[in-house]
Amino acid sequence: ISEAVAFSMKIIDSHLHVWASKSEAESNFPYDQPPPDSLQNNATPEALLEKMDKAGVDGALIVQPINHKYDHSYVANAIKKYPHKFKGMLLHDPELSPEMAVKRLEELVLSGYVGVRFNPYLWNEGELMSADGGGGLAVYKRCAELGCPVGVMCFKGLELHYDDILALIEKSPDTQLVLDHLGFCALNEKGDEAFKQLLALSKYPNVSVKVSALFRNTGSVDSFPYDKVKAERFQPLLEAFGSGRLMVGSDFPYVLETEGGYDGAINTVKSWLDKDDAEAVLFGTAERLFGKWGVLE
């Protein structure tokens, strides 16, 4: 057992989702696309708080789920109900004009949203997040002024979006950019190549990485408790980025269907850290980027 597991410390889960249960969706919060049947009723804020409580997690950043797409009312409701526990990361709509996209950002920042998710697969094929004159770049630049980090989800591989990400960084070096889920660099040949690009991004001081959804990075060669992910992904990231630019995340509720569950996801990362690194990865990085939890402004 590492020293880190032995002491109690504030923990912020930097990546998870909530969505309406079946009955909530039928009454007040319709789905844009239904969640998986097996998880449909397991992702309410109350279900999440129960898991957080058992795992000793103090606060969470809720990333707007694709199931509610651009209707942010369900997550906004959760933040309003549990403001000491939750902050939100909104989902950018690439269909909006630059003016409307910035207006939407500013409105949601007033509702407890502290970050923006860019899902590159919501852009039309061939269109770039960093395109001049586009809503994405307008929002990305405004986020620098608002102190609002932008998280990028490279679900199909970092290498597909690397040049686009470099262009964003170049055009707005003061915006904080966060890569989800270890950059989606799975333990295979393609993932190894993409991981070199992820490590190269460490030279930009405004880039951080979520140590989240470890189960999405195993390839076919690793499983809980993710020893290979630790050796081949986490340790090199810690060396390149330093703990001050890494943060733990669970990917609730999807993590519920993996070995170890919610507790396992948090405690595995915790066990990889000494006390100094734990202070950053478990809560310090998240609070530096998104503000303190449990303190109402």
mmCIF file of N, CA and C in Angstrom, residues 160-232:
data_model
loop_
_atom_site.group_PDB
_atom_site.id
_atom_site.type_symbol
_atom_site.label_atom_id
_atom_site.label_comp_id
_atom_site.label_asym_id
_atom_site.label_seq_id
_atom_site.Cartn_x
_atom_site.Cartn_y
_atom_site.Cartn_z
ATOM 1 N N LEU A 160 -5.447 11.977 -34.932
ATOM 2 C CA LEU A 160 -6.382 12.562 -35.906
ATOM 3 C C LEU A 160 -6.581 14.056 -35.670
ATOM 4 N N HIS A 161 -6.316 14.517 -34.441
ATOM 5 C CA HIS A 161 -6.627 15.899 -34.062
ATOM 6 C C HIS A 161 -5.405 16.694 -33.619
ATOM 7 N N TYR A 162 -4.238 16.064 -33.739
ATOM 8 C CA TYR A 162 -3.021 16.679 -33.194
ATOM 9 C C TYR A 162 -2.741 18.047 -33.827
ATOM 10 N N ASP A 163 -2.788 18.127 -35.150
ATOM 11 C CA ASP A 163 -2.497 19.395 -35.824
ATOM 12 C C ASP A 163 -3.537 20.464 -35.483
ATOM 13 N N ASP A 164 -4.779 20.035 -35.360
ATOM 14 C CA ASP A 164 -5.868 20.941 -35.001
ATOM 15 C C ASP A 164 -5.649 21.496 -33.584
ATOM 16 N N ILE A 165 -5.222 20.630 -32.674
ATOM 17 C CA ILE A 165 -4.940 21.037 -31.290
ATOM 18 C C ILE A 165 -3.757 22.016 -31.252
ATOM 19 N N LEU A 166 -2.711 21.709 -32.026
ATOM 20 C CA LEU A 166 -1.555 22.625 -32.094
ATOM 21 C C LEU A 166 -1.985 23.999 -32.601
ATOM 22 N N ALA A 167 -2.895 24.010 -33.579
ATOM 23 C CA ALA A 167 -3.374 25.288 -34.125
ATOM 24 C C ALA A 167 -4.149 26.072 -33.072
ATOM 25 N N LEU A 168 -4.976 25.386 -32.278
ATOM 26 C CA LEU A 168 -5.697 26.062 -31.195
ATOM 27 C C LEU A 168 -4.708 26.693 -30.211
ATOM 28 N N ILE A 169 -3.700 25.912 -29.815
ATOM 29 C CA ILE A 169 -2.706 26.393 -28.845
ATOM 30 C C ILE A 169 -1.973 27.615 -29.397
ATOM 31 N N GLU A 170 -1.626 27.541 -30.678
ATOM 32 C CA GLU A 170 -0.885 28.637 -31.313
ATOM 33 C C GLU A 170 -1.740 29.913 -31.390
ATOM 34 N N LYS A 171 -3.034 29.738 -31.704
ATOM 35 C CA LYS A 171 -3.908 30.899 -31.904
ATOM 36 C C LYS A 171 -4.388 31.510 -30.591
ATOM 37 N N SER A 172 -4.351 30.729 -29.503
ATOM 38 C CA SER A 172 -4.744 31.280 -28.204
ATOM 39 C C SER A 172 -3.943 30.599 -27.092
ATOM 40 N N PRO A 173 -2.659 30.990 -26.959
ATOM 41 C CA PRO A 173 -1.780 30.311 -25.993
ATOM 42 C C PRO A 173 -2.197 30.479 -24.537
ATOM 43 N N ASP A 174 -3.093 31.422 -24.246
ATOM 44 C CA ASP A 174 -3.503 31.625 -22.854
ATOM 45 C C ASP A 174 -4.713 30.775 -22.452
ATOM 46 N N THR A 175 -5.326 30.096 -23.410
ATOM 47 C CA THR A 175 -6.441 29.199 -23.060
ATOM 48 C C THR A 175 -5.876 27.910 -22.474
ATOM 49 N N GLN A 176 -6.453 27.471 -21.368
ATOM 50 C CA GLN A 176 -6.055 26.188 -20.777
ATOM 51 C C GLN A 176 -6.723 25.058 -21.552
ATOM 52 N N LEU A 177 -5.918 24.125 -22.057
ATOM 53 C CA LEU A 177 -6.433 22.999 -22.837
ATOM 54 C C LEU A 177 -6.238 21.705 -22.056
ATOM 55 N N VAL A 178 -7.282 20.915 -21.955
ATOM 56 C CA VAL A 178 -7.240 19.669 -21.187
ATOM 57 C C VAL A 178 -7.570 18.505 -22.114
ATOM 58 N N LEU A 179 -6.746 17.470 -22.086
ATOM 59 C CA LEU A 179 -7.017 16.278 -22.889
ATOM 60 C C LEU A 179 -7.637 15.202 -22.014
ATOM 61 N N ASP A 180 -8.775 14.698 -22.466
ATOM 62 C CA ASP A 180 -9.505 13.681 -21.701
ATOM 63 C C ASP A 180 -8.819 12.321 -21.795
ATOM 64 N N HIS A 181 -8.986 11.527 -20.743
ATOM 65 C CA HIS A 181 -8.738 10.084 -20.774
ATOM 66 C C HIS A 181 -7.358 9.705 -21.326
ATOM 67 N N LEU A 182 -6.298 10.314 -20.754
ATOM 68 C CA LEU A 182 -4.920 10.013 -21.170
ATOM 69 C C LEU A 182 -4.743 10.205 -22.673
ATOM 70 N N GLY A 183 -5.559 11.097 -23.254
ATOM 71 C CA GLY A 183 -5.455 11.363 -24.691
ATOM 72 C C GLY A 183 -5.946 10.220 -25.568
ATOM 73 N N PHE A 184 -6.621 9.226 -24.963
ATOM 74 C CA PHE A 184 -7.078 8.041 -25.712
ATOM 75 C C PHE A 184 -5.907 7.370 -26.435
ATOM 76 N N CYS A 185 -4.813 7.179 -25.709
ATOM 77 C CA CYS A 185 -3.638 6.501 -26.285
ATOM 78 C C CYS A 185 -3.609 5.060 -25.764
ATOM 79 N N ALA A 186 -4.317 4.187 -26.427
ATOM 80 C CA ALA A 186 -4.439 2.790 -25.968
ATOM 81 C C ALA A 186 -3.085 2.080 -26.037
ATOM 82 N N LEU A 187 -2.999 0.969 -25.310
ATOM 83 C CA LEU A 187 -1.761 0.195 -25.276
ATOM 84 C C LEU A 187 -1.685 -0.703 -26.506
ATOM 85 N N ASN A 188 -1.375 -0.093 -27.631
ATOM 86 C CA ASN A 188 -1.131 -0.832 -28.865
ATOM 87 C C ASN A 188 -0.231 0.042 -29.737
ATOM 88 N N GLU A 189 0.113 -0.443 -30.917
ATOM 89 C CA GLU A 189 1.094 0.267 -31.755
ATOM 90 C C GLU A 189 0.612 1.676 -32.121
ATOM 91 N N LYS A 190 -0.660 1.767 -32.512
ATOM 92 C CA LYS A 190 -1.224 3.073 -32.882
ATOM 93 C C LYS A 190 -1.215 4.012 -31.670
ATOM 94 N N GLY A 191 -1.601 3.462 -30.521
ATOM 95 C CA GLY A 191 -1.623 4.253 -29.293
ATOM 96 C C GLY A 191 -0.235 4.704 -28.863
ATOM 97 N N ASP A 192 0.762 3.847 -29.079
ATOM 98 C CA ASP A 192 2.144 4.203 -28.721
ATOM 99 C C ASP A 192 2.618 5.398 -29.533
ATOM 100 N N GLU A 193 2.273 5.420 -30.821
ATOM 101 C CA GLU A 193 2.660 6.548 -31.687
ATOM 102 C C GLU A 193 1.960 7.832 -31.236
ATOM 103 N N ALA A 194 0.659 7.715 -30.951
ATOM 104 C CA ALA A 194 -0.106 8.884 -30.502
ATOM 105 C C ALA A 194 0.429 9.382 -29.159
ATOM 106 N N PHE A 195 0.889 8.450 -28.319
ATOM 107 C CA PHE A 195 1.381 8.825 -26.995
ATOM 108 C C PHE A 195 2.638 9.705 -27.103
ATOM 109 N N LYS A 196 3.448 9.470 -28.132
ATOM 110 C CA LYS A 196 4.622 10.338 -28.350
ATOM 111 C C LYS A 196 4.165 11.777 -28.608
ATOM 112 N N GLN A 197 3.057 11.918 -29.355
ATOM 113 C CA GLN A 197 2.519 13.255 -29.618
ATOM 114 C C GLN A 197 1.988 13.877 -28.327
ATOM 115 N N LEU A 198 1.336 13.058 -27.502
ATOM 116 C CA LEU A 198 0.824 13.571 -26.228
ATOM 117 C C LEU A 198 1.978 14.079 -25.360
ATOM 118 N N LEU A 199 3.044 13.304 -25.263
ATOM 119 C CA LEU A 199 4.198 13.737 -24.472
ATOM 120 C C LEU A 199 4.804 15.022 -25.040
ATOM 121 N N ALA A 200 4.783 15.169 -26.369
ATOM 122 C CA ALA A 200 5.332 16.375 -27.000
ATOM 123 C C ALA A 200 4.526 17.614 -26.613
ATOM 124 N N LEU A 201 3.239 17.426 -26.329
ATOM 125 C CA LEU A 201 2.402 18.569 -25.936
ATOM 126 C C LEU A 201 2.776 19.109 -24.557
ATOM 127 N N SER A 202 3.580 18.361 -23.805
ATOM 128 C CA SER A 202 3.960 18.813 -22.457
ATOM 129 C C SER A 202 4.804 20.088 -22.501
ATOM 130 N N LYS A 203 5.360 20.400 -23.674
ATOM 131 C CA LYS A 203 6.176 21.633 -23.759
ATOM 132 C C LYS A 203 5.309 22.883 -23.693
ATOM 133 N N TYR A 204 3.990 22.742 -23.894
ATOM 134 C CA TYR A 204 3.081 23.883 -23.797
ATOM 135 C C TYR A 204 2.533 23.951 -22.371
ATOM 136 N N PRO A 205 2.855 25.007 -21.622
ATOM 137 C CA PRO A 205 2.476 25.039 -20.203
ATOM 138 C C PRO A 205 0.970 25.086 -19.955
ATOM 139 N N ASN A 206 0.180 25.384 -20.997
ATOM 140 C CA ASN A 206 -1.272 25.485 -20.809
ATOM 141 C C ASN A 206 -1.994 24.174 -21.111
ATOM 142 N N VAL A 207 -1.262 23.083 -21.310
ATOM 143 C CA VAL A 207 -1.891 21.785 -21.615
ATOM 144 C C VAL A 207 -1.832 20.884 -20.383
ATOM 145 N N SER A 208 -2.991 20.312 -20.032
ATOM 146 C CA SER A 208 -3.097 19.355 -18.922
ATOM 147 C C SER A 208 -3.773 18.081 -19.421
ATOM 148 N N VAL A 209 -3.678 17.023 -18.622
ATOM 149 C CA VAL A 209 -4.217 15.717 -19.035
ATOM 150 C C VAL A 209 -5.031 15.111 -17.887
ATOM 151 N N LYS A 210 -6.184 14.558 -18.237
ATOM 152 C CA LYS A 210 -6.987 13.836 -17.251
ATOM 153 C C LYS A 210 -6.541 12.376 -17.187
ATOM 154 N N VAL A 211 -6.193 11.945 -15.982
ATOM 155 C CA VAL A 211 -5.868 10.534 -15.742
ATOM 156 C C VAL A 211 -7.203 9.863 -15.418
ATOM 157 N N SER A 212 -7.942 9.597 -16.482
ATOM 158 C CA SER A 212 -9.338 9.172 -16.334
ATOM 159 C C SER A 212 -9.647 8.054 -17.326
ATOM 160 N N ALA A 213 -10.732 7.323 -17.047
ATOM 161 C CA ALA A 213 -11.165 6.235 -17.934
ATOM 162 C C ALA A 213 -9.990 5.324 -18.301
ATOM 163 N N LEU A 214 -9.288 4.845 -17.289
ATOM 164 C CA LEU A 214 -8.138 3.967 -17.534
ATOM 165 C C LEU A 214 -8.561 2.777 -18.384
ATOM 166 N N PHE A 215 -9.804 2.325 -18.193
ATOM 167 C CA PHE A 215 -10.324 1.156 -18.919
ATOM 168 C C PHE A 215 -10.430 1.397 -20.421
ATOM 169 N N ARG A 216 -10.409 2.658 -20.844
ATOM 170 C CA ARG A 216 -10.471 2.969 -22.282
ATOM 171 C C ARG A 216 -9.082 2.954 -22.926
ATOM 172 N N ASN A 217 -8.053 2.732 -22.137
ATOM 173 C CA ASN A 217 -6.683 2.825 -22.640
ATOM 174 C C ASN A 217 -5.895 1.518 -22.566
ATOM 175 N N THR A 218 -6.581 0.420 -22.241
ATOM 176 C CA THR A 218 -5.868 -0.832 -21.975
ATOM 177 C C THR A 218 -5.466 -1.585 -23.236
ATOM 178 N N GLY A 219 -6.101 -1.247 -24.398
ATOM 179 C CA GLY A 219 -5.921 -2.132 -25.544
ATOM 180 C C GLY A 219 -6.385 -3.512 -25.145
ATOM 181 N N SER A 220 -5.721 -4.537 -25.644
ATOM 182 C CA SER A 220 -6.110 -5.909 -25.260
ATOM 183 C C SER A 220 -5.095 -6.518 -24.305
ATOM 184 N N VAL A 221 -4.189 -5.678 -23.770
ATOM 185 C CA VAL A 221 -3.060 -6.228 -23.007
ATOM 186 C C VAL A 221 -3.084 -5.913 -21.510
ATOM 187 N N ASP A 222 -4.085 -5.157 -21.056
ATOM 188 C CA ASP A 222 -4.096 -4.787 -19.641
ATOM 189 C C ASP A 222 -5.526 -4.806 -19.121
ATOM 190 N N SER A 223 -5.642 -4.880 -17.814
ATOM 191 C CA SER A 223 -6.963 -4.824 -17.166
ATOM 192 C C SER A 223 -6.739 -4.347 -15.738
ATOM 193 N N PHE A 224 -7.833 -4.162 -14.996
ATOM 194 C CA PHE A 224 -7.746 -3.709 -13.609
ATOM 195 C C PHE A 224 -6.773 -4.590 -12.838
ATOM 196 N N PRO A 225 -5.847 -4.055 -12.036
ATOM 197 C CA PRO A 225 -5.680 -2.646 -11.649
ATOM 198 C C PRO A 225 -4.733 -1.824 -12.525
ATOM 199 N N TYR A 226 -4.625 -2.157 -13.789
ATOM 200 C CA TYR A 226 -3.993 -1.295 -14.802
ATOM 201 C C TYR A 226 -2.494 -1.065 -14.585
ATOM 202 N N ASP A 227 -1.771 -2.136 -14.300
ATOM 203 C CA ASP A 227 -0.325 -1.995 -14.066
ATOM 204 C C ASP A 227 0.416 -1.523 -15.309
ATOM 205 N N LYS A 228 -0.016 -2.010 -16.481
ATOM 206 C CA LYS A 228 0.667 -1.590 -17.726
ATOM 207 C C LYS A 228 0.329 -0.146 -18.070
ATOM 208 N N VAL A 229 -0.922 0.246 -17.848
ATOM 209 C CA VAL A 229 -1.292 1.652 -18.068
ATOM 210 C C VAL A 229 -0.436 2.541 -17.165
ATOM 211 N N LYS A 230 -0.238 2.084 -15.926
ATOM 212 C CA LYS A 230 0.597 2.856 -14.994
ATOM 213 C C LYS A 230 2.022 3.000 -15.539
ATOM 214 N N ALA A 231 2.625 1.881 -15.946
ATOM 215 C CA ALA A 231 4.031 1.898 -16.363
ATOM 216 C C ALA A 231 4.240 2.590 -17.704
ATOM 217 N N GLU A 232 3.333 2.370 -18.649
ATOM 218 C CA GLU A 232 3.569 2.823 -20.026
ATOM 219 C C GLU A 232 2.854 4.122 -20.375
#
